Amino acid sequence: MLRKNKNINYSETEFSCQRDGLTIRGTEYRPASPQGEKLPIAIVSHGFMAFQDTVRQYAKAFAEMGYLSYCFDFSGGCVVKGKSDGKTTDMSVLTEVRDLEAVIEYARSQDGADTEKITLMGCSQGGFVSALAAAKPENRIHRLVMFYPALCIPDDARAGQMMFAKFDPNNIPDIVKCGPMKLGRVYVEDVIGMDPFAEISGFSGDVLIVHGDSDKIVSVSYSERAVRAYTENRTESDGTVDLKILKKAGHGFSKKEDETALEYLKNFAELIV
């Protein structure tokens, strides 16, 4: 179907790609563009226990600005409504990185895609996953956007308390019950020894982080530490790093807060098309 916006018309179609025998399903938003014109790519990743609808507004915003944009369901990463294959007990931050990499390669293969201009965006765990993927040179990522990124996940694993889950970090159970979601031990094992700031610091492109200062799930201090990790060894030829702090905002934004966050996103994205 063709959507109309005051800026750019775009089509909305379902897509799928493969990762280790699993089918990842999502939605592509393709702007109308003159024949032969290459479109920058934006891929938006949802958070823990969420699904693509929770970040769809950001994918649409990118399309309205002329990006070939995507959102999708992580394999085993959704409690309900997820359309991708995979079990929650097989999911971890690192399997989600591989899911995202499969979507990156799919997007790169599409007609009209500018394969050298890829922006990754993620919310919460999806932000952490996007940062890890962006830091891998072989993925050739151009820009990175994170909303309230869950860079606390390794620390939470070491503390034996991850969201609703509590466990002995020295004796990780095969099944970790986390509210409505059953996780496997791989979810803990893949991050318990990880230094997230060392892992993400190699990315030298432009970074935008938006975080609420009243976030009770992921302290804004993690985003402040991310800024230090990104800027410590940057040169003048590297990209910019910008942290926007929303006053009194928690984990996940209200409608009004999201309007402000979207303005930050649009200002950032419009500068780099």
mmCIF file of C-alpha atoms in Angstrom:
data_model
loop_
_atom_site.group_PDB
_atom_site.id
_atom_site.type_symbol
_atom_site.label_atom_id
_atom_site.label_comp_id
_atom_site.label_asym_id
_atom_site.label_seq_id
_atom_site.Cartn_x
_atom_site.Cartn_y
_atom_site.Cartn_z
ATOM 1 C CA MET A 1 0.000 0.000 0.000
ATOM 2 C CA LEU A 2 1.113 3.598 -0.577
ATOM 3 C CA ARG A 3 1.228 5.923 2.424
ATOM 4 C CA LYS A 4 1.141 9.696 1.973
ATOM 5 C CA ASN A 5 3.072 12.119 4.112
ATOM 6 C CA LYS A 6 3.621 15.859 3.826
ATOM 7 C CA ASN A 7 7.257 15.117 2.993
ATOM 8 C CA ILE A 8 7.569 11.891 0.979
ATOM 9 C CA ASN A 9 5.237 9.118 -0.168
ATOM 10 C CA TYR A 10 6.352 5.628 0.794
ATOM 11 C CA SER A 11 5.199 2.046 0.280
ATOM 12 C CA GLU A 12 4.857 -0.495 3.078
ATOM 13 C CA THR A 13 5.557 -4.181 2.393
ATOM 14 C CA GLU A 14 6.408 -7.255 4.446
ATOM 15 C CA PHE A 15 9.826 -8.850 4.023
ATOM 16 C CA SER A 16 11.674 -11.904 5.313
ATOM 17 C CA CYS A 17 15.262 -13.121 5.467
ATOM 18 C CA GLN A 18 17.154 -16.036 6.985
ATOM 19 C CA ARG A 19 19.551 -16.525 9.887
ATOM 20 C CA ASP A 20 20.829 -20.010 10.794
ATOM 21 C CA GLY A 21 17.727 -21.673 9.348
ATOM 22 C CA LEU A 22 15.334 -19.271 11.075
ATOM 23 C CA THR A 23 13.061 -16.882 9.202
ATOM 24 C CA ILE A 24 13.134 -13.263 10.347
ATOM 25 C CA ARG A 25 10.042 -11.294 9.369
ATOM 26 C CA GLY A 26 9.494 -7.580 9.286
ATOM 27 C CA THR A 27 8.309 -4.555 7.332
ATOM 28 C CA GLU A 28 10.017 -2.454 4.686
ATOM 29 C CA TYR A 29 9.134 1.203 4.135
ATOM 30 C CA ARG A 30 10.291 2.387 0.702
ATOM 31 C CA PRO A 31 10.080 6.070 -0.234
ATOM 32 C CA ALA A 32 9.204 7.129 -3.729
ATOM 33 C CA SER A 33 12.386 8.299 -5.428
ATOM 34 C CA PRO A 34 13.573 9.244 -8.924
ATOM 35 C CA GLN A 35 14.828 6.295 -10.931
ATOM 36 C CA GLY A 36 18.498 5.674 -10.305
ATOM 37 C CA GLU A 37 18.592 7.571 -7.008
ATOM 38 C CA LYS A 38 20.140 5.603 -4.136
ATOM 39 C CA LEU A 39 18.348 5.593 -0.793
ATOM 40 C CA PRO A 40 20.106 5.572 2.587
ATOM 41 C CA ILE A 41 19.062 2.651 4.801
ATOM 42 C CA ALA A 42 17.683 2.741 8.364
ATOM 43 C CA ILE A 43 17.037 -0.405 10.421
ATOM 44 C CA VAL A 44 15.134 -0.086 13.703
ATOM 45 C CA SER A 45 15.338 -2.741 16.444
ATOM 46 C CA HIS A 46 12.788 -3.276 19.214
ATOM 47 C CA GLY A 47 13.502 -3.928 22.870
ATOM 48 C CA PHE A 48 13.329 -6.909 25.218
ATOM 49 C CA MET A 49 9.962 -8.745 25.156
ATOM 50 C CA ALA A 50 8.640 -6.232 22.595
ATOM 51 C CA PHE A 51 7.958 -6.574 18.844
ATOM 52 C CA GLN A 52 8.234 -4.490 15.700
ATOM 53 C CA ASP A 53 5.041 -2.477 16.240
ATOM 54 C CA THR A 54 6.648 -0.798 19.267
ATOM 55 C CA VAL A 55 9.249 0.881 17.032
ATOM 56 C CA ARG A 56 7.239 1.210 13.844
ATOM 57 C CA GLN A 57 6.809 4.965 14.282
ATOM 58 C CA TYR A 58 10.576 5.427 14.015
ATOM 59 C CA ALA A 59 10.845 3.328 10.844
ATOM 60 C CA LYS A 60 8.050 5.415 9.331
ATOM 61 C CA ALA A 61 9.786 8.634 10.363
ATOM 62 C CA PHE A 62 12.912 7.514 8.553
ATOM 63 C CA ALA A 63 10.877 6.671 5.430
ATOM 64 C CA GLU A 64 9.268 10.103 5.535
ATOM 65 C CA MET A 65 12.754 11.590 5.381
ATOM 66 C CA GLY A 66 13.784 9.544 2.376
ATOM 67 C CA TYR A 67 15.303 6.446 3.955
ATOM 68 C CA LEU A 68 14.678 2.870 2.864
ATOM 69 C CA SER A 69 13.707 1.728 6.356
ATOM 70 C CA TYR A 70 13.014 -1.514 8.163
ATOM 71 C CA CYS A 71 11.639 -2.829 11.424
ATOM 72 C CA PHE A 72 11.359 -6.518 12.312
ATOM 73 C CA ASP A 73 10.767 -9.089 15.045
ATOM 74 C CA PHE A 74 13.825 -10.648 16.681
ATOM 75 C CA SER A 75 13.972 -14.448 16.635
ATOM 76 C CA GLY A 76 12.717 -15.589 20.031
ATOM 77 C CA GLY A 77 12.707 -11.992 21.202
ATOM 78 C CA CYS A 78 8.970 -11.360 21.508
ATOM 79 C CA VAL A 79 6.487 -12.441 24.189
ATOM 80 C CA VAL A 80 3.440 -12.061 21.920
ATOM 81 C CA LYS A 81 2.740 -11.057 18.323
ATOM 82 C CA GLY A 82 6.273 -11.773 17.108
ATOM 83 C CA LYS A 83 6.263 -13.139 13.551
ATOM 84 C CA SER A 84 9.832 -14.416 13.316
ATOM 85 C CA ASP A 85 10.897 -17.986 13.992
ATOM 86 C CA GLY A 86 12.795 -18.995 17.111
ATOM 87 C CA LYS A 87 12.389 -19.895 20.786
ATOM 88 C CA THR A 88 12.761 -17.426 23.626
ATOM 89 C CA THR A 89 15.035 -19.954 25.358
ATOM 90 C CA ASP A 90 17.511 -19.696 22.449
ATOM 91 C CA MET A 91 17.552 -15.894 22.346
ATOM 92 C CA SER A 92 20.362 -13.711 23.651
ATOM 93 C CA VAL A 93 21.857 -10.314 22.921
ATOM 94 C CA LEU A 94 24.357 -12.019 20.605
ATOM 95 C CA THR A 95 21.723 -13.998 18.677
ATOM 96 C CA GLU A 96 19.898 -10.711 18.183
ATOM 97 C CA VAL A 97 23.097 -9.185 16.801
ATOM 98 C CA ARG A 98 23.136 -12.005 14.236
ATOM 99 C CA ASP A 99 19.453 -11.369 13.447
ATOM 100 C CA LEU A 100 20.222 -7.703 12.873
ATOM 101 C CA GLU A 101 23.185 -8.570 10.671
ATOM 102 C CA ALA A 102 20.895 -10.747 8.524
ATOM 103 C CA VAL A 103 18.534 -7.789 8.090
ATOM 104 C CA ILE A 104 21.490 -5.515 7.265
ATOM 105 C CA GLU A 105 22.574 -7.858 4.485
ATOM 106 C CA TYR A 106 19.007 -8.163 3.211
ATOM 107 C CA ALA A 107 18.646 -4.371 3.097
ATOM 108 C CA ARG A 108 21.967 -4.028 1.288
ATOM 109 C CA SER A 109 20.761 -6.438 -1.404
ATOM 110 C CA GLN A 110 17.641 -4.446 -2.266
ATOM 111 C CA ASP A 111 17.257 -2.361 -5.411
ATOM 112 C CA GLY A 112 17.985 1.306 -4.903
ATOM 113 C CA ALA A 113 19.751 0.862 -1.561
ATOM 114 C CA ASP A 114 22.797 2.985 -0.773
ATOM 115 C CA THR A 115 24.929 0.216 0.708
ATOM 116 C CA GLU A 116 27.411 2.640 2.277
ATOM 117 C CA LYS A 117 24.847 4.712 4.188
ATOM 118 C CA ILE A 118 23.273 2.503 6.845
ATOM 119 C CA THR A 119 21.852 3.865 10.081
ATOM 120 C CA LEU A 120 21.047 1.477 12.924
ATOM 121 C CA MET A 121 18.536 2.496 15.572
ATOM 122 C CA GLY A 122 17.416 0.535 18.605
ATOM 123 C CA CYS A 123 15.425 0.922 21.804
ATOM 124 C CA SER A 124 16.497 -0.595 25.132
ATOM 125 C CA GLN A 125 17.970 -4.057 24.413
ATOM 126 C CA GLY A 126 17.610 -3.249 20.718
ATOM 127 C CA GLY A 127 19.841 -0.236 21.323
ATOM 128 C CA PHE A 128 22.521 -2.410 22.916
ATOM 129 C CA VAL A 129 22.234 -4.891 20.039
ATOM 130 C CA SER A 130 22.501 -2.069 17.487
ATOM 131 C CA ALA A 131 25.600 -0.678 19.220
ATOM 132 C CA LEU A 132 27.282 -4.092 19.180
ATOM 133 C CA ALA A 133 26.484 -4.570 15.488
ATOM 134 C CA ALA A 134 27.668 -1.057 14.624
ATOM 135 C CA ALA A 135 31.015 -1.681 16.321
ATOM 136 C CA LYS A 136 31.841 -4.572 13.983
ATOM 137 C CA PRO A 137 33.807 -3.113 11.046
ATOM 138 C CA GLU A 138 32.544 -5.729 8.613
ATOM 139 C CA ASN A 139 28.995 -4.394 9.001
ATOM 140 C CA ARG A 140 30.084 -0.982 7.621
ATOM 141 C CA ILE A 141 27.541 1.039 9.607
ATOM 142 C CA HIS A 142 27.327 4.760 8.927
ATOM 143 C CA ARG A 143 25.285 6.138 11.861
ATOM 144 C CA LEU A 144 23.848 4.886 15.179
ATOM 145 C CA VAL A 145 20.794 5.972 17.185
ATOM 146 C CA MET A 146 19.938 4.551 20.616
ATOM 147 C CA PHE A 147 16.924 5.320 22.781
ATOM 148 C CA TYR A 148 17.431 4.337 26.458
ATOM 149 C CA PRO A 149 19.959 1.616 25.466
ATOM 150 C CA ALA A 150 20.146 -1.343 27.866
ATOM 151 C CA LEU A 151 23.908 -1.290 28.320
ATOM 152 C CA CYS A 152 23.252 -2.473 31.879
ATOM 153 C CA ILE A 153 22.502 -6.049 30.750
ATOM 154 C CA PRO A 154 25.989 -7.465 31.497
ATOM 155 C CA ASP A 155 26.036 -5.824 34.944
ATOM 156 C CA ASP A 156 22.533 -7.167 35.618
ATOM 157 C CA ALA A 157 23.688 -10.668 34.646
ATOM 158 C CA ARG A 158 26.633 -10.462 37.037
ATOM 159 C CA ALA A 159 24.257 -9.319 39.790
ATOM 160 C CA GLY A 160 21.864 -12.211 39.126
ATOM 161 C CA GLN A 161 18.921 -9.890 38.520
ATOM 162 C CA MET A 162 17.763 -9.165 34.977
ATOM 163 C CA MET A 163 14.422 -7.362 34.729
ATOM 164 C CA PHE A 164 11.979 -9.745 36.496
ATOM 165 C CA ALA A 165 14.463 -12.636 36.665
ATOM 166 C CA LYS A 166 16.533 -13.544 39.735
ATOM 167 C CA PHE A 167 19.147 -16.296 39.753
ATOM 168 C CA ASP A 168 22.529 -17.338 41.137
ATOM 169 C CA PRO A 169 25.108 -15.963 38.645
ATOM 170 C CA ASN A 170 27.546 -18.651 39.808
ATOM 171 C CA ASN A 171 25.052 -21.419 39.073
ATOM 172 C CA ILE A 172 22.984 -20.282 36.100
ATOM 173 C CA PRO A 173 19.858 -22.430 35.627
ATOM 174 C CA ASP A 174 18.971 -23.941 32.253
ATOM 175 C CA ILE A 175 15.716 -21.948 32.273
ATOM 176 C CA VAL A 176 15.559 -18.415 33.634
ATOM 177 C CA LYS A 177 12.011 -17.264 34.301
ATOM 178 C CA CYS A 178 11.610 -13.579 33.509
ATOM 179 C CA GLY A 179 7.994 -12.575 34.033
ATOM 180 C CA PRO A 180 5.992 -13.831 31.041
ATOM 181 C CA MET A 181 9.139 -14.878 29.130
ATOM 182 C CA LYS A 182 11.240 -18.012 29.606
ATOM 183 C CA LEU A 183 14.900 -17.422 28.861
ATOM 184 C CA GLY A 184 17.634 -19.997 28.387
ATOM 185 C CA ARG A 185 20.980 -19.962 30.150
ATOM 186 C CA VAL A 186 22.526 -18.656 26.914
ATOM 187 C CA TYR A 187 20.863 -15.297 27.571
ATOM 188 C CA VAL A 188 22.989 -14.918 30.709
ATOM 189 C CA GLU A 189 26.117 -16.715 29.528
ATOM 190 C CA ASP A 190 26.525 -14.559 26.417
ATOM 191 C CA VAL A 191 26.852 -11.340 28.421
ATOM 192 C CA ILE A 192 28.003 -12.206 31.945
ATOM 193 C CA GLY A 193 31.666 -11.679 31.075
ATOM 194 C CA MET A 194 31.132 -8.765 28.698
ATOM 195 C CA ASP A 195 32.376 -5.205 29.088
ATOM 196 C CA PRO A 196 29.739 -3.418 26.982
ATOM 197 C CA PHE A 197 31.676 -0.168 26.761
ATOM 198 C CA ALA A 198 34.799 -1.877 25.428
ATOM 199 C CA GLU A 199 32.637 -3.762 22.923
ATOM 200 C CA ILE A 200 30.909 -0.685 21.499
ATOM 201 C CA SER A 201 33.767 1.828 21.659
ATOM 202 C CA GLY A 202 35.211 0.955 18.249
ATOM 203 C CA PHE A 203 32.367 2.600 16.345
ATOM 204 C CA SER A 204 33.525 5.952 14.963
ATOM 205 C CA GLY A 205 30.436 7.157 13.094
ATOM 206 C CA ASP A 206 27.854 9.678 14.293
ATOM 207 C CA VAL A 207 25.936 8.643 17.418
ATOM 208 C CA LEU A 208 22.696 9.977 18.894
ATOM 209 C CA ILE A 209 21.515 8.742 22.302
ATOM 210 C CA VAL A 210 18.222 9.785 23.917
ATOM 211 C CA HIS A 211 17.631 8.741 27.534
ATOM 212 C CA GLY A 212 15.336 9.748 30.378
ATOM 213 C CA ASP A 213 16.861 10.871 33.656
ATOM 214 C CA SER A 214 14.145 9.047 35.639
ATOM 215 C CA ASP A 215 14.720 5.644 33.986
ATOM 216 C CA LYS A 216 14.456 3.007 36.753
ATOM 217 C CA ILE A 217 15.385 0.060 34.504
ATOM 218 C CA VAL A 218 18.489 1.474 32.801
ATOM 219 C CA SER A 219 20.143 4.366 34.598
ATOM 220 C CA VAL A 220 21.021 7.311 32.386
ATOM 221 C CA SER A 221 24.556 6.882 33.747
ATOM 222 C CA TYR A 222 25.006 4.001 31.284
ATOM 223 C CA SER A 223 24.415 6.367 28.379
ATOM 224 C CA GLU A 224 26.780 8.889 29.931
ATOM 225 C CA ARG A 225 29.430 6.153 30.149
ATOM 226 C CA ALA A 226 28.713 5.255 26.510
ATOM 227 C CA VAL A 227 29.457 8.848 25.492
ATOM 228 C CA ARG A 228 32.815 8.635 27.269
ATOM 229 C CA ALA A 229 33.564 5.285 25.611
ATOM 230 C CA TYR A 230 32.759 6.671 22.153
ATOM 231 C CA THR A 231 34.655 9.945 22.556
ATOM 232 C CA GLU A 232 37.788 8.796 24.371
ATOM 233 C CA ASN A 233 39.836 7.943 21.285
ATOM 234 C CA ARG A 234 38.025 9.897 18.545
ATOM 235 C CA THR A 235 39.844 12.001 16.001
ATOM 236 C CA GLU A 236 38.645 15.101 14.177
ATOM 237 C CA SER A 237 37.688 12.990 11.161
ATOM 238 C CA ASP A 238 35.366 10.782 13.221
ATOM 239 C CA GLY A 239 31.673 11.427 13.736
ATOM 240 C CA THR A 240 29.904 13.303 16.506
ATOM 241 C CA VAL A 241 28.423 11.859 19.696
ATOM 242 C CA ASP A 242 25.333 13.535 21.140
ATOM 243 C CA LEU A 243 23.411 12.575 24.290
ATOM 244 C CA LYS A 244 19.966 14.121 24.758
ATOM 245 C CA ILE A 245 18.549 13.714 28.266
ATOM 246 C CA LEU A 246 14.785 13.931 28.707
ATOM 247 C CA LYS A 247 13.814 15.368 32.079
ATOM 248 C CA LYS A 248 11.566 13.127 34.221
ATOM 249 C CA ALA A 249 11.319 10.517 31.431
ATOM 250 C CA GLY A 250 11.413 6.834 32.320
ATOM 251 C CA HIS A 251 12.220 3.662 30.393
ATOM 252 C CA GLY A 252 10.089 3.937 27.295
ATOM 253 C CA PHE A 253 8.730 7.359 26.489
ATOM 254 C CA SER A 254 5.268 8.832 26.953
ATOM 255 C CA LYS A 255 3.548 10.260 23.882
ATOM 256 C CA LYS A 256 4.799 13.754 24.643
ATOM 257 C CA GLU A 257 8.318 12.535 25.405
ATOM 258 C CA ASP A 258 8.314 10.493 22.206
ATOM 259 C CA GLU A 259 7.409 13.604 20.209
ATOM 260 C CA THR A 260 10.516 15.291 21.601
ATOM 261 C CA ALA A 261 12.648 12.207 20.940
ATOM 262 C CA LEU A 262 11.353 12.053 17.369
ATOM 263 C CA GLU A 263 12.362 15.667 16.828
ATOM 264 C CA TYR A 264 15.880 14.808 17.986
ATOM 265 C CA LEU A 265 15.850 11.831 15.622
ATOM 266 C CA LYS A 266 14.625 13.886 12.679
ATOM 267 C CA ASN A 267 17.183 16.631 13.250
ATOM 268 C CA PHE A 268 19.929 14.005 13.390
ATOM 269 C CA ALA A 269 18.667 11.989 10.406
ATOM 270 C CA GLU A 270 17.961 14.930 8.134
ATOM 271 C CA LEU A 271 21.545 16.107 8.512
ATOM 272 C CA ILE A 272 22.985 12.843 7.226
ATOM 273 C CA VAL A 273 20.802 11.885 4.251
#
